[in-house]
Coordinates of C-alpha atoms in Angstrom, one line a residue:
X130 CA 0.0 0.0 0.0
X131 CA 1.1 3.5 -0.8
X132 CA -0.3 6.7 0.6
X133 CA -0.9 8.8 -2.5
X134 CA -2.7 11.8 -0.9
X135 CA -3.6 13.3 2.5
X136 CA -6.7 15.5 2.9
X137 CA -7.1 18.0 5.7
X138 CA -8.7 21.4 6.2
X139 CA -5.2 22.5 7.3
X140 CA -2.4 21.7 4.8
X141 CA 0.2 22.5 7.4
X142 CA -1.2 19.8 9.6
X143 CA -1.3 17.3 6.6
X144 CA 2.3 18.2 5.8
X145 CA 3.3 17.6 9.5
X146 CA 1.7 14.2 9.3
X147 CA 3.5 13.3 6.1
X148 CA 6.9 14.4 7.5
X149 CA 6.2 12.4 10.7
X150 CA 5.9 9.2 8.7
X151 CA 8.6 10.1 6.0
X152 CA 6.2 10.0 3.1
X153 CA 5.6 12.5 0.2
X154 CA 1.9 12.3 -0.8
X155 CA -0.1 15.0 -2.5
X156 CA -1.6 17.4 0.1
X157 CA -5.2 18.4 -0.6
X158 CA -7.9 20.5 1.1
X159 CA -10.8 18.5 -0.4
X160 CA -11.3 14.8 -1.1
X161 CA -12.4 15.6 -4.7
X162 CA -8.9 16.9 -5.4
X163 CA -7.2 13.8 -4.0
X164 CA -9.2 10.9 -5.3
X165 CA -7.7 10.8 -8.8
X166 CA -5.5 7.7 -9.0
X167 CA -6.5 6.3 -5.6
X168 CA -7.6 2.6 -5.3
X169 CA -9.2 3.2 -1.9
X170 CA -10.0 5.9 0.6
X171 CA -9.7 5.9 4.4
X172 CA -12.3 8.2 6.0
X173 CA -11.1 9.1 9.5
X174 CA -13.0 12.4 10.1
X175 CA -15.7 13.6 12.5
X176 CA -18.7 11.3 12.5
X177 CA -21.2 13.6 10.9
X178 CA -19.0 14.0 7.8
X179 CA -18.8 10.2 7.1
X180 CA -21.8 10.0 4.8
X181 CA -20.8 13.0 2.6
X182 CA -17.2 11.9 2.2
X183 CA -18.0 8.3 1.6
X184 CA -20.6 9.4 -1.0
X185 CA -17.8 11.3 -2.9
X186 CA -15.7 8.1 -3.1
X187 CA -18.5 5.8 -4.0
X188 CA -19.6 8.3 -6.7
X189 CA -16.2 7.7 -8.3
X190 CA -16.4 4.0 -7.8
X191 CA -13.6 4.1 -5.2
X192 CA -13.9 1.7 -2.2
X193 CA -13.9 3.1 1.3
X194 CA -12.7 2.1 4.7
X195 CA -14.7 4.4 7.0
X196 CA -14.0 4.8 10.7
X197 CA -16.6 3.8 13.3
X198 CA -19.3 4.7 13.8
X199 CA -20.2 4.3 10.1
X200 CA -22.5 7.3 10.4
X201 CA -23.9 9.6 13.1
X202 CA -27.5 8.6 12.5
X203 CA -29.5 5.6 11.3
X204 CA -31.0 7.5 8.4
X205 CA -27.5 8.3 7.2
X206 CA -26.5 4.6 7.6
X207 CA -29.5 3.5 5.5
X208 CA -28.5 6.0 2.8
X209 CA -24.9 5.0 2.8
X210 CA -25.7 1.2 2.5
X211 CA -28.1 1.9 -0.4
X212 CA -25.5 3.9 -2.2
X213 CA -22.9 1.1 -1.7
X214 CA -25.3 -1.4 -3.2
X215 CA -26.2 0.9 -6.1
X216 CA -22.6 1.5 -6.9
X217 CA -21.6 -2.1 -6.2
X218 CA -18.5 -0.8 -4.4
X219 CA -16.8 -2.0 -1.2
X220 CA -17.4 -0.2 2.1
X221 CA -15.6 -1.5 5.2
X222 CA -16.2 -0.1 8.7
X223 CA -13.3 0.5 11.1
X224 CA -14.2 -1.7 14.0
X225 CA -10.5 -2.6 14.7
X226 CA -11.2 -4.6 17.8
X227 CA -12.8 -7.3 15.6
X228 CA -9.2 -8.0 14.5
X229 CA -7.8 -8.5 18.0
X230 CA -6.5 -12.1 18.1
X231 CA -8.5 -13.0 21.2
X232 CA -11.7 -11.5 19.9
X233 CA -11.3 -13.5 16.7
X234 CA -10.7 -16.6 18.8
X235 CA -13.7 -15.9 21.1
X236 CA -16.0 -15.7 18.1
X237 CA -14.7 -19.0 16.8
X238 CA -15.1 -20.7 20.2
X239 CA -18.6 -19.3 20.6
X240 CA -19.7 -20.6 17.2
X241 CA -18.3 -24.0 18.0
X242 CA -20.1 -23.9 21.4
X243 CA -16.8 -24.6 23.1
X244 CA -18.2 -23.1 26.4
X245 CA -21.7 -24.6 26.0
X246 CA -24.7 -22.3 26.7
X247 CA -24.1 -18.7 27.6
X248 CA -26.1 -17.8 30.7
X249 CA -25.2 -14.1 31.1
X250 CA -22.8 -11.4 30.0
X251 CA -21.3 -8.4 31.8
X252 CA -19.1 -5.8 30.2
X253 CA -17.4 -2.7 31.5
X254 CA -15.1 -0.2 30.0
X255 CA -14.0 3.1 31.5
X256 CA -11.2 5.6 31.3
X257 CA -10.7 9.1 32.8
X258 CA -11.1 11.5 29.9
X259 CA -9.8 10.5 26.5
X260 CA -11.6 12.9 24.1
X261 CA -9.1 15.1 22.4
X262 CA -9.9 15.7 18.7
X263 CA -8.5 19.0 17.4
X264 CA -11.9 20.0 16.0
X265 CA -13.7 19.4 19.3
X266 CA -16.6 17.9 17.3
X267 CA -17.1 15.3 20.1
X268 CA -18.6 18.1 22.3
X269 CA -21.4 18.5 19.8
X270 CA -23.9 15.7 20.0
X271 CA -25.2 16.4 16.5
X272 CA -21.7 16.1 15.1
X273 CA -20.6 13.1 17.1
X274 CA -23.9 11.2 17.3
X275 CA -23.5 10.7 21.0
X276 CA -21.0 10.4 23.8
X277 CA -19.4 7.3 25.5
X278 CA -21.9 4.9 23.9
X279 CA -20.7 6.0 20.5
X280 CA -17.1 6.6 21.2
X281 CA -16.3 3.3 23.0
X282 CA -19.5 1.4 23.3
X283 CA -19.9 1.0 19.6
X284 CA -17.0 -1.5 19.6
X285 CA -18.8 -3.6 22.2
X286 CA -22.1 -3.4 20.4
X287 CA -20.5 -4.4 17.1
X288 CA -18.8 -7.5 18.6
X289 CA -21.8 -8.8 20.5
X290 CA -24.0 -8.5 17.5
X291 CA -21.5 -10.5 15.5
X292 CA -21.3 -13.1 18.2
X293 CA -25.0 -13.5 19.2
X294 CA -27.2 -11.7 16.7
X295 CA -29.2 -8.5 17.1
X296 CA -30.6 -8.1 20.7
X297 CA -33.6 -6.6 22.4
X298 CA -33.1 -3.4 24.4
X299 CA -34.3 -3.9 28.0
X300 CA -32.9 -0.7 29.6
X301 CA -30.6 2.2 28.9
X302 CA -29.6 5.1 31.1
X303 CA -27.0 7.8 30.8
X304 CA -26.0 11.1 32.4
X305 CA -26.6 13.4 29.4
X306 CA -28.4 16.7 30.0
X307 CA -28.7 17.3 26.3
X308 CA -25.1 16.9 25.3
X309 CA -22.8 13.9 24.8
X310 CA -23.1 11.5 27.8
X311 CA -20.0 10.6 29.8
X312 CA -21.4 7.6 31.7
X313 CA -23.9 5.0 30.5
X314 CA -25.5 1.7 31.6
X315 CA -27.7 -0.7 29.7
X316 CA -29.2 -4.1 29.5
X317 CA -29.8 -6.2 26.4
X318 CA -31.5 -9.6 25.8
X319 CA -29.9 -12.0 23.2
X320 CA -31.7 -15.0 21.7
X321 CA -29.1 -16.9 19.8
X322 CA -30.4 -19.6 17.4
X323 CA -30.6 -23.0 19.1
X324 CA -29.9 -21.5 22.6
X325 CA -31.8 -20.1 25.5
X326 CA -32.1 -16.3 25.7
X327 CA -29.7 -14.5 28.1
X328 CA -29.2 -11.0 29.4
X329 CA -26.2 -8.7 29.0
X330 CA -25.4 -5.7 31.1
X331 CA -22.8 -3.0 30.1
X332 CA -21.3 -0.1 31.9
X333 CA -19.3 2.6 30.0
X334 CA -17.5 5.6 31.5
X335 CA -15.3 8.5 30.5
X336 CA -14.9 9.7 34.1
X337 CA -13.8 6.5 35.9
X338 CA -11.2 3.8 35.3
X339 CA -13.0 0.5 35.2
X340 CA -11.8 -3.1 34.8
X341 CA -12.2 -3.0 31.0
X342 CA -13.3 -6.6 30.4
X343 CA -16.1 -8.8 29.2
X344 CA -17.3 -11.6 31.5
X345 CA -19.4 -14.5 30.2
X346 CA -21.1 -16.9 32.6
X347 CA -21.3 -20.1 30.6
X348 CA -22.2 -23.8 31.0
X349 CA -18.4 -24.5 31.1
X350 CA -17.6 -21.9 33.7
X351 CA -16.8 -18.2 34.0
X352 CA -15.1 -16.9 30.9
X353 CA -13.3 -13.5 30.8
X354 CA -11.7 -11.4 28.0
X355 CA -9.8 -8.2 28.6
X356 CA -10.3 -5.1 26.4
X357 CA -6.8 -4.9 24.9
X358 CA -5.1 -6.1 21.8
X359 CA -2.8 -8.4 23.8
X360 CA -5.5 -9.9 26.1
X361 CA -6.1 -13.6 26.4
X362 CA -9.3 -15.5 27.1
X363 CA -9.4 -17.1 30.6
X364 CA -11.8 -19.7 32.0
X365 CA -12.6 -20.7 35.5
X366 CA -14.2 -24.2 34.9
X367 CA -17.5 -24.8 36.7
X368 CA -16.2 -28.2 37.6
X369 CA -13.0 -26.8 39.2
X370 CA -13.5 -23.1 40.1
X371 CA -10.1 -23.0 41.8
X372 CA -8.4 -23.5 38.4
X373 CA -7.7 -20.7 35.9
X374 CA -7.3 -21.9 32.3
X375 CA -5.8 -19.5 29.7
X376 CA -6.8 -20.0 26.1
X377 CA -4.8 -18.5 23.3
X378 CA -4.2 -19.2 19.6
X379 CA -1.1 -19.8 17.6
X380 CA -1.4 -18.1 14.2
X381 CA 2.0 -17.7 12.4
X382 CA 0.3 -15.5 9.8
X383 CA -0.6 -12.9 12.4
X384 CA 2.8 -13.0 14.3
X385 CA 3.7 -9.4 15.1
X386 CA 0.8 -8.0 13.1
X387 CA -1.2 -5.3 14.8
X388 CA -5.0 -5.2 14.5
X389 CA -4.9 -2.0 12.4
X390 CA -2.6 -3.7 9.9
X391 CA -4.9 -6.8 9.8
X392 CA -7.9 -4.5 9.2
X393 CA -6.1 -2.7 6.3
X394 CA -5.1 -6.0 4.7
X395 CA -8.7 -7.2 5.0
X396 CA -9.8 -4.0 3.2
X397 CA -7.2 -4.4 0.5
X398 CA -8.1 -8.1 0.0
X399 CA -11.8 -7.1 -0.4
X400 CA -10.9 -4.4 -3.0
X401 CA -8.6 -6.7 -5.0
X402 CA -10.9 -9.7 -5.0
X403 CA -14.3 -7.9 -5.0
X404 CA -15.3 -9.8 -1.9
X405 CA -17.0 -8.7 1.3
X406 CA -14.8 -7.2 4.0
X407 CA -14.8 -8.6 7.6
X408 CA -17.0 -5.7 8.7
X409 CA -19.0 -4.4 5.9
X410 CA -21.7 -1.8 5.4
X411 CA -24.6 -3.9 6.8
X412 CA -22.7 -4.8 9.9
X413 CA -21.8 -1.1 10.4
X414 CA -25.5 -0.2 10.0
X415 CA -26.6 -2.7 12.7
X416 CA -24.3 -1.0 15.2
X417 CA -25.8 2.4 14.4
X418 CA -29.3 0.9 14.6
X419 CA -28.7 -0.6 18.1
X420 CA -27.1 2.7 19.3
X421 CA -30.2 4.6 18.0
X422 CA -32.5 2.1 19.8
X423 CA -30.6 2.5 23.1
X424 CA -30.8 6.3 22.9
X425 CA -34.6 6.0 22.1
X426 CA -35.1 4.1 25.3
X427 CA -33.0 6.5 27.4
X428 CA -33.7 7.2 31.0
X429 CA -31.7 9.4 33.4
X430 CA -28.8 7.5 35.2
X431 CA -29.4 7.9 38.9
X432 CA -26.6 9.1 41.2
X433 CA -24.4 7.6 42.5
X434 CA -24.3 5.9 39.0
X435 CA -21.5 3.4 39.9
X436 CA -23.6 2.0 42.7
X437 CA -26.7 1.9 40.6
X438 CA -25.0 0.1 37.7
X439 CA -23.3 -2.5 39.9
X440 CA -26.6 -3.2 41.7
X441 CA -28.6 -3.6 38.5
X442 CA -25.9 -5.7 36.9
X443 CA -25.8 -8.1 39.8
X444 CA -29.6 -8.3 40.0
X445 CA -30.1 -9.2 36.3
X446 CA -27.0 -11.3 35.6

């Protein structure tokens, strides 16, 4: 892959980026100026611009890898997917955590029913701060599409939809007073084919450091996966809860490869072969749809929110 052009409202900023990586692409103020000669476009811009910029690329028949969330609204997601079908052009969505080795392994094990039936799911992810785009678009709910549910929760929503199918929304609460929320709690019900329904609870925060993990209570025991690229799957067997089993995979083809690189290679492969990317337009739309359904069910998050979320999670899972 070769970077042939960088597009930014500030050419000085684009030039600084090019120098940082030792490359000499064309520097452009608008995508329309840069797209000539490109085989693919990476859209990594504020969320509310994704549809417009992706439409420019698709209008020229140029495939797109668009950062998550695919769009800021469900209506925009529907329009983007319709345009991709009309143009018969590849659109991939930047859910990079799908390419974490342990996430890929977890999906395989769940499909093989390695852990037996899933009885409940708990997820928490929290950091102090972490919003620092130069444009400050994330402070505008219309531009960002939301707060912590969109910024970090969308990765979780994308993964669980891929693992278990589209869920029913049972509860959603956050601390928004009209702007982007910083803390959110929700419950979902999944009904995987051939399995009993189960509930999932999630807690997201931009004000508190949490344990950053997903925990599955399964027929085989308590299964845990940390929220990092180097995380492993661990299992405390139901038959021997004093044991801790670590489960990893040996893939020579991914040795030393970061998730971002694996995602780019998946995109390139889809472009070259005309096949579907790992996370395509329809998958990106489902994440936007679930986000919209959660916001539609929104209720205020009571204070102290940490106590409320812990109590509700324990009660339901």
